[in-house]
């Protein structure tokens, strides 16, 4: 029995905004109203139905890869957030602007990858610019709370500018400048829950409209583990193993929570652990659930 089957057998998390969900949302009810989530869910189901009623091998492989990248954004954002908390607690102020911004960007990219508004375009979605990522994610947030979306966009752009100030201008005043009134931890939990919501709705649409099974196409899955950055190639053996497991055991899109295996979560955080047991060193195992209730 796979970890996916076990999680499905354990049942849904809770009822919220007129639907049953696998995930027990904590931030969405705080930042949005039930009526807004209910309306947005209906709108997303209609958008996803245009995909799932015409489902094929390419779409199946594309969305497995997109959700897998969303999983990695959840985990990556959580590592960044723990690093940020450690930096704040230990006066590592030169890196706080970087960690703040990229914690947010990882979380916003999870929204991008699970959004029906974002096109695959032969994998170009993986190179989406920061500006477009912010725009797509904030558009998704605006459907739930327009004022909040405006605040998120302004604050994220402020974080971006502040990160560039520290990185490129080396100000003699250090980081003693105005910073946005923006709780990175609370807002990033919201962003990741929006991504989870979108992933659950696609899965629900697939269950409703798709009857045929497909194998995963390596032309899509290779984007996960074969990476080229500025002419330099990287092969991620761990990602190759994880996407290979899905190809064998469940070659169809799953919601973010269920796509995560316990082993993947443990190994992802563990890959950033130190080689010794120095109690003063950064330990990414301290708070896996800092932003998202991972398995």
JSON list of C-alpha atoms in Angstrom, two decimals, residues 21-182:
[
{"chain": "A", "resi": 21, "resn": "UNK", "atom": "CA", "xyz": [-11.01, 19.07, 1.79]},
{"chain": "A", "resi": 22, "resn": "UNK", "atom": "CA", "xyz": [-8.06, 16.79, 2.41]},
{"chain": "A", "resi": 23, "resn": "UNK", "atom": "CA", "xyz": [-6.11, 19.61, 4.08]},
{"chain": "A", "resi": 24, "resn": "UNK", "atom": "CA", "xyz": [-7.11, 21.28, 7.34]},
{"chain": "A", "resi": 25, "resn": "UNK", "atom": "CA", "xyz": [-6.79, 24.93, 6.34]},
{"chain": "A", "resi": 26, "resn": "UNK", "atom": "CA", "xyz": [-5.68, 27.38, 9.02]},
{"chain": "A", "resi": 27, "resn": "UNK", "atom": "CA", "xyz": [-4.74, 30.59, 7.20]},
{"chain": "A", "resi": 28, "resn": "UNK", "atom": "CA", "xyz": [-7.49, 30.67, 4.57]},
{"chain": "A", "resi": 29, "resn": "UNK", "atom": "CA", "xyz": [-10.29, 31.08, 7.15]},
{"chain": "A", "resi": 30, "resn": "UNK", "atom": "CA", "xyz": [-8.33, 33.91, 8.81]},
{"chain": "A", "resi": 31, "resn": "UNK", "atom": "CA", "xyz": [-7.68, 35.94, 5.66]},
{"chain": "A", "resi": 32, "resn": "UNK", "atom": "CA", "xyz": [-10.80, 35.20, 3.63]},
{"chain": "A", "resi": 33, "resn": "UNK", "atom": "CA", "xyz": [-14.54, 34.73, 3.96]},
{"chain": "A", "resi": 34, "resn": "UNK", "atom": "CA", "xyz": [-16.30, 31.44, 3.33]},
{"chain": "A", "resi": 35, "resn": "UNK", "atom": "CA", "xyz": [-18.38, 32.98, 0.56]},
{"chain": "A", "resi": 36, "resn": "UNK", "atom": "CA", "xyz": [-15.26, 34.18, -1.27]},
{"chain": "A", "resi": 37, "resn": "UNK", "atom": "CA", "xyz": [-13.61, 30.76, -1.06]},
{"chain": "A", "resi": 38, "resn": "UNK", "atom": "CA", "xyz": [-16.82, 29.05, -2.16]},
{"chain": "A", "resi": 39, "resn": "UNK", "atom": "CA", "xyz": [-17.18, 31.34, -5.18]},
{"chain": "A", "resi": 40, "resn": "UNK", "atom": "CA", "xyz": [-13.52, 30.97, -6.11]},
{"chain": "A", "resi": 41, "resn": "UNK", "atom": "CA", "xyz": [-13.71, 27.19, -5.77]},
{"chain": "A", "resi": 42, "resn": "UNK", "atom": "CA", "xyz": [-16.63, 27.09, -8.19]},
{"chain": "A", "resi": 43, "resn": "UNK", "atom": "CA", "xyz": [-14.78, 29.30, -10.65]},
{"chain": "A", "resi": 44, "resn": "UNK", "atom": "CA", "xyz": [-11.65, 27.14, -10.47]},
{"chain": "A", "resi": 45, "resn": "UNK", "atom": "CA", "xyz": [-13.68, 23.96, -10.94]},
{"chain": "A", "resi": 46, "resn": "UNK", "atom": "CA", "xyz": [-15.13, 25.42, -14.12]},
{"chain": "A", "resi": 47, "resn": "UNK", "atom": "CA", "xyz": [-11.66, 26.36, -15.36]},
{"chain": "A", "resi": 48, "resn": "UNK", "atom": "CA", "xyz": [-10.21, 22.97, -14.52]},
{"chain": "A", "resi": 49, "resn": "UNK", "atom": "CA", "xyz": [-13.14, 21.20, -16.19]},
{"chain": "A", "resi": 50, "resn": "UNK", "atom": "CA", "xyz": [-12.10, 22.67, -19.54]},
{"chain": "A", "resi": 51, "resn": "UNK", "atom": "CA", "xyz": [-8.82, 20.81, -19.05]},
{"chain": "A", "resi": 52, "resn": "UNK", "atom": "CA", "xyz": [-10.09, 17.56, -17.58]},
{"chain": "A", "resi": 53, "resn": "UNK", "atom": "CA", "xyz": [-12.89, 17.12, -20.13]},
{"chain": "A", "resi": 54, "resn": "UNK", "atom": "CA", "xyz": [-10.16, 17.08, -22.77]},
{"chain": "A", "resi": 55, "resn": "UNK", "atom": "CA", "xyz": [-7.58, 15.21, -20.70]},
{"chain": "A", "resi": 56, "resn": "UNK", "atom": "CA", "xyz": [-4.75, 13.46, -22.49]},
{"chain": "A", "resi": 57, "resn": "UNK", "atom": "CA", "xyz": [-1.28, 12.07, -21.90]},
{"chain": "A", "resi": 58, "resn": "UNK", "atom": "CA", "xyz": [0.48, 15.42, -22.26]},
{"chain": "A", "resi": 59, "resn": "UNK", "atom": "CA", "xyz": [-1.85, 17.21, -19.83]},
{"chain": "A", "resi": 60, "resn": "UNK", "atom": "CA", "xyz": [-1.53, 14.36, -17.35]},
{"chain": "A", "resi": 61, "resn": "UNK", "atom": "CA", "xyz": [2.27, 14.47, -17.40]},
{"chain": "A", "resi": 62, "resn": "UNK", "atom": "CA", "xyz": [2.35, 18.27, -17.34]},
{"chain": "A", "resi": 63, "resn": "UNK", "atom": "CA", "xyz": [0.19, 18.56, -14.24]},
{"chain": "A", "resi": 64, "resn": "UNK", "atom": "CA", "xyz": [2.00, 15.80, -12.36]},
{"chain": "A", "resi": 65, "resn": "UNK", "atom": "CA", "xyz": [5.22, 17.72, -12.93]},
{"chain": "A", "resi": 66, "resn": "UNK", "atom": "CA", "xyz": [3.60, 21.04, -12.00]},
{"chain": "A", "resi": 67, "resn": "UNK", "atom": "CA", "xyz": [2.23, 19.66, -8.74]},
{"chain": "A", "resi": 68, "resn": "UNK", "atom": "CA", "xyz": [5.58, 18.03, -7.99]},
{"chain": "A", "resi": 69, "resn": "UNK", "atom": "CA", "xyz": [7.27, 21.41, -8.39]},
{"chain": "A", "resi": 70, "resn": "UNK", "atom": "CA", "xyz": [4.60, 22.90, -6.13]},
{"chain": "A", "resi": 71, "resn": "UNK", "atom": "CA", "xyz": [5.51, 20.30, -3.50]},
{"chain": "A", "resi": 72, "resn": "UNK", "atom": "CA", "xyz": [9.14, 21.37, -3.78]},
{"chain": "A", "resi": 73, "resn": "UNK", "atom": "CA", "xyz": [8.15, 25.03, -3.43]},
{"chain": "A", "resi": 74, "resn": "UNK", "atom": "CA", "xyz": [6.29, 24.19, -0.21]},
{"chain": "A", "resi": 75, "resn": "UNK", "atom": "CA", "xyz": [9.32, 22.39, 1.18]},
{"chain": "A", "resi": 76, "resn": "UNK", "atom": "CA", "xyz": [11.78, 24.97, -0.14]},
{"chain": "A", "resi": 77, "resn": "UNK", "atom": "CA", "xyz": [9.79, 27.84, 1.31]},
{"chain": "A", "resi": 78, "resn": "UNK", "atom": "CA", "xyz": [9.71, 26.03, 4.65]},
{"chain": "A", "resi": 79, "resn": "UNK", "atom": "CA", "xyz": [13.50, 25.62, 4.67]},
{"chain": "A", "resi": 80, "resn": "UNK", "atom": "CA", "xyz": [13.89, 29.30, 3.78]},
{"chain": "A", "resi": 81, "resn": "UNK", "atom": "CA", "xyz": [11.47, 30.30, 6.55]},
{"chain": "A", "resi": 82, "resn": "UNK", "atom": "CA", "xyz": [13.38, 28.29, 9.15]},
{"chain": "A", "resi": 83, "resn": "UNK", "atom": "CA", "xyz": [16.62, 29.84, 7.90]},
{"chain": "A", "resi": 84, "resn": "UNK", "atom": "CA", "xyz": [15.03, 33.27, 8.21]},
{"chain": "A", "resi": 85, "resn": "UNK", "atom": "CA", "xyz": [13.95, 32.60, 11.77]},
{"chain": "A", "resi": 86, "resn": "UNK", "atom": "CA", "xyz": [17.45, 31.38, 12.65]},
{"chain": "A", "resi": 87, "resn": "UNK", "atom": "CA", "xyz": [19.02, 34.46, 11.02]},
{"chain": "A", "resi": 88, "resn": "UNK", "atom": "CA", "xyz": [16.68, 36.79, 12.91]},
{"chain": "A", "resi": 89, "resn": "UNK", "atom": "CA", "xyz": [17.46, 35.06, 16.21]},
{"chain": "A", "resi": 90, "resn": "UNK", "atom": "CA", "xyz": [21.23, 35.13, 15.65]},
{"chain": "A", "resi": 91, "resn": "UNK", "atom": "CA", "xyz": [21.65, 38.62, 14.19]},
{"chain": "A", "resi": 92, "resn": "UNK", "atom": "CA", "xyz": [22.54, 37.38, 10.70]},
{"chain": "A", "resi": 93, "resn": "UNK", "atom": "CA", "xyz": [21.01, 40.55, 9.34]},
{"chain": "A", "resi": 94, "resn": "UNK", "atom": "CA", "xyz": [22.96, 40.64, 6.05]},
{"chain": "A", "resi": 95, "resn": "UNK", "atom": "CA", "xyz": [20.95, 37.63, 4.83]},
{"chain": "A", "resi": 96, "resn": "UNK", "atom": "CA", "xyz": [17.53, 38.47, 6.30]},
{"chain": "A", "resi": 97, "resn": "UNK", "atom": "CA", "xyz": [16.41, 40.45, 3.24]},
{"chain": "A", "resi": 98, "resn": "UNK", "atom": "CA", "xyz": [17.38, 37.57, 0.94]},
{"chain": "A", "resi": 99, "resn": "UNK", "atom": "CA", "xyz": [15.66, 34.93, 3.06]},
{"chain": "A", "resi": 100, "resn": "UNK", "atom": "CA", "xyz": [12.51, 37.02, 3.53]},
{"chain": "A", "resi": 101, "resn": "UNK", "atom": "CA", "xyz": [12.11, 37.60, -0.18]},
{"chain": "A", "resi": 102, "resn": "UNK", "atom": "CA", "xyz": [12.81, 34.05, -1.30]},
{"chain": "A", "resi": 103, "resn": "UNK", "atom": "CA", "xyz": [10.58, 32.52, 1.36]},
{"chain": "A", "resi": 104, "resn": "UNK", "atom": "CA", "xyz": [7.79, 34.59, -0.20]},
{"chain": "A", "resi": 105, "resn": "UNK", "atom": "CA", "xyz": [8.80, 33.84, -3.80]},
{"chain": "A", "resi": 106, "resn": "UNK", "atom": "CA", "xyz": [8.90, 30.08, -3.23]},
{"chain": "A", "resi": 107, "resn": "UNK", "atom": "CA", "xyz": [5.39, 30.26, -1.77]},
{"chain": "A", "resi": 108, "resn": "UNK", "atom": "CA", "xyz": [4.08, 32.41, -4.62]},
{"chain": "A", "resi": 109, "resn": "UNK", "atom": "CA", "xyz": [5.58, 30.00, -7.15]},
{"chain": "A", "resi": 110, "resn": "UNK", "atom": "CA", "xyz": [3.52, 27.22, -5.57]},
{"chain": "A", "resi": 111, "resn": "UNK", "atom": "CA", "xyz": [0.43, 29.26, -6.50]},
{"chain": "A", "resi": 112, "resn": "UNK", "atom": "CA", "xyz": [1.80, 29.79, -10.02]},
{"chain": "A", "resi": 113, "resn": "UNK", "atom": "CA", "xyz": [2.44, 26.09, -10.66]},
{"chain": "A", "resi": 114, "resn": "UNK", "atom": "CA", "xyz": [-1.06, 25.07, -9.52]},
{"chain": "A", "resi": 115, "resn": "UNK", "atom": "CA", "xyz": [-2.92, 27.88, -11.31]},
{"chain": "A", "resi": 116, "resn": "UNK", "atom": "CA", "xyz": [-4.98, 27.09, -14.43]},
{"chain": "A", "resi": 117, "resn": "UNK", "atom": "CA", "xyz": [-4.16, 30.62, -15.61]},
{"chain": "A", "resi": 118, "resn": "UNK", "atom": "CA", "xyz": [-0.45, 29.80, -15.97]},
{"chain": "A", "resi": 119, "resn": "UNK", "atom": "CA", "xyz": [0.51, 27.98, -19.17]},
{"chain": "A", "resi": 120, "resn": "UNK", "atom": "CA", "xyz": [3.13, 25.25, -19.43]},
{"chain": "A", "resi": 121, "resn": "UNK", "atom": "CA", "xyz": [4.55, 26.48, -22.75]},
{"chain": "A", "resi": 122, "resn": "UNK", "atom": "CA", "xyz": [7.02, 23.62, -23.22]},
{"chain": "A", "resi": 123, "resn": "UNK", "atom": "CA", "xyz": [8.35, 24.06, -19.69]},
{"chain": "A", "resi": 124, "resn": "UNK", "atom": "CA", "xyz": [8.80, 27.83, -19.90]},
{"chain": "A", "resi": 125, "resn": "UNK", "atom": "CA", "xyz": [6.66, 28.14, -16.76]},
{"chain": "A", "resi": 126, "resn": "UNK", "atom": "CA", "xyz": [9.72, 26.94, -14.83]},
{"chain": "A", "resi": 127, "resn": "UNK", "atom": "CA", "xyz": [11.60, 30.07, -15.91]},
{"chain": "A", "resi": 128, "resn": "UNK", "atom": "CA", "xyz": [8.77, 32.47, -15.14]},
{"chain": "A", "resi": 129, "resn": "UNK", "atom": "CA", "xyz": [10.15, 35.86, -14.11]},
{"chain": "A", "resi": 130, "resn": "UNK", "atom": "CA", "xyz": [9.72, 37.15, -10.59]},
{"chain": "A", "resi": 131, "resn": "UNK", "atom": "CA", "xyz": [7.45, 39.95, -11.80]},
{"chain": "A", "resi": 132, "resn": "UNK", "atom": "CA", "xyz": [5.12, 37.58, -13.66]},
{"chain": "A", "resi": 133, "resn": "UNK", "atom": "CA", "xyz": [5.09, 35.16, -10.73]},
{"chain": "A", "resi": 134, "resn": "UNK", "atom": "CA", "xyz": [4.03, 37.96, -8.41]},
{"chain": "A", "resi": 135, "resn": "UNK", "atom": "CA", "xyz": [1.35, 39.11, -10.86]},
{"chain": "A", "resi": 136, "resn": "UNK", "atom": "CA", "xyz": [-0.14, 35.64, -11.41]},
{"chain": "A", "resi": 137, "resn": "UNK", "atom": "CA", "xyz": [-0.13, 34.80, -7.71]},
{"chain": "A", "resi": 138, "resn": "UNK", "atom": "CA", "xyz": [-1.60, 38.14, -6.67]},
{"chain": "A", "resi": 139, "resn": "UNK", "atom": "CA", "xyz": [-4.33, 37.75, -9.28]},
{"chain": "A", "resi": 140, "resn": "UNK", "atom": "CA", "xyz": [-5.25, 34.42, -7.66]},
{"chain": "A", "resi": 141, "resn": "UNK", "atom": "CA", "xyz": [-5.25, 36.07, -4.23]},
{"chain": "A", "resi": 142, "resn": "UNK", "atom": "CA", "xyz": [-7.42, 38.94, -5.53]},
{"chain": "A", "resi": 143, "resn": "UNK", "atom": "CA", "xyz": [-10.22, 36.48, -6.32]},
{"chain": "A", "resi": 144, "resn": "UNK", "atom": "CA", "xyz": [-10.32, 35.77, -2.59]},
{"chain": "A", "resi": 145, "resn": "UNK", "atom": "CA", "xyz": [-9.52, 39.20, -1.16]},
{"chain": "A", "resi": 146, "resn": "UNK", "atom": "CA", "xyz": [-8.71, 42.12, -3.45]},
{"chain": "A", "resi": 147, "resn": "UNK", "atom": "CA", "xyz": [-7.39, 44.44, -0.73]},
{"chain": "A", "resi": 148, "resn": "UNK", "atom": "CA", "xyz": [-5.14, 41.69, 0.57]},
{"chain": "A", "resi": 149, "resn": "UNK", "atom": "CA", "xyz": [-3.80, 41.05, -2.94]},
{"chain": "A", "resi": 150, "resn": "UNK", "atom": "CA", "xyz": [-2.87, 44.72, -3.32]},
{"chain": "A", "resi": 151, "resn": "UNK", "atom": "CA", "xyz": [-1.09, 44.64, 0.03]},
{"chain": "A", "resi": 152, "resn": "UNK", "atom": "CA", "xyz": [0.76, 41.43, -0.85]},
{"chain": "A", "resi": 153, "resn": "UNK", "atom": "CA", "xyz": [1.92, 42.80, -4.19]},
{"chain": "A", "resi": 154, "resn": "UNK", "atom": "CA", "xyz": [3.16, 46.08, -2.72]},
{"chain": "A", "resi": 155, "resn": "UNK", "atom": "CA", "xyz": [4.91, 44.33, 0.17]},
{"chain": "A", "resi": 156, "resn": "UNK", "atom": "CA", "xyz": [6.54, 41.70, -2.05]},
{"chain": "A", "resi": 157, "resn": "UNK", "atom": "CA", "xyz": [7.87, 44.37, -4.41]},
{"chain": "A", "resi": 158, "resn": "UNK", "atom": "CA", "xyz": [9.18, 46.24, -1.35]},
{"chain": "A", "resi": 159, "resn": "UNK", "atom": "CA", "xyz": [10.93, 43.06, -0.16]},
{"chain": "A", "resi": 160, "resn": "UNK", "atom": "CA", "xyz": [12.38, 42.61, -3.64]},
{"chain": "A", "resi": 161, "resn": "UNK", "atom": "CA", "xyz": [13.72, 46.17, -3.71]},
{"chain": "A", "resi": 162, "resn": "UNK", "atom": "CA", "xyz": [15.16, 45.82, -0.21]},
{"chain": "A", "resi": 163, "resn": "UNK", "atom": "CA", "xyz": [16.88, 42.55, -1.13]},
{"chain": "A", "resi": 164, "resn": "UNK", "atom": "CA", "xyz": [18.41, 44.21, -4.20]},
{"chain": "A", "resi": 165, "resn": "UNK", "atom": "CA", "xyz": [19.52, 47.20, -2.12]},
{"chain": "A", "resi": 166, "resn": "UNK", "atom": "CA", "xyz": [21.44, 44.97, 0.30]},
{"chain": "A", "resi": 167, "resn": "UNK", "atom": "CA", "xyz": [22.78, 42.67, -2.43]},
{"chain": "A", "resi": 168, "resn": "UNK", "atom": "CA", "xyz": [23.85, 45.22, -5.03]},
{"chain": "A", "resi": 169, "resn": "UNK", "atom": "CA", "xyz": [24.48, 48.54, -3.26]},
{"chain": "A", "resi": 170, "resn": "UNK", "atom": "CA", "xyz": [26.07, 47.44, 0.04]},
{"chain": "A", "resi": 171, "resn": "UNK", "atom": "CA", "xyz": [24.55, 50.40, 1.93]},
{"chain": "A", "resi": 172, "resn": "UNK", "atom": "CA", "xyz": [26.72, 51.95, 4.62]},
{"chain": "A", "resi": 173, "resn": "UNK", "atom": "CA", "xyz": [23.62, 52.16, 6.82]},
{"chain": "A", "resi": 174, "resn": "UNK", "atom": "CA", "xyz": [23.27, 48.39, 6.81]},
{"chain": "A", "resi": 175, "resn": "UNK", "atom": "CA", "xyz": [19.63, 47.35, 6.84]},
{"chain": "A", "resi": 176, "resn": "UNK", "atom": "CA", "xyz": [18.44, 50.42, 8.73]},
{"chain": "A", "resi": 177, "resn": "UNK", "atom": "CA", "xyz": [15.72, 51.36, 6.25]},
{"chain": "A", "resi": 178, "resn": "UNK", "atom": "CA", "xyz": [11.96, 51.19, 6.26]},
{"chain": "A", "resi": 179, "resn": "UNK", "atom": "CA", "xyz": [10.69, 47.64, 5.85]},
{"chain": "A", "resi": 180, "resn": "UNK", "atom": "CA", "xyz": [7.20, 46.52, 4.79]},
{"chain": "A", "resi": 181, "resn": "UNK", "atom": "CA", "xyz": [4.66, 45.68, 7.47]},
{"chain": "A", "resi": 182, "resn": "UNK", "atom": "CA", "xyz": [4.47, 42.09, 6.31]}
]
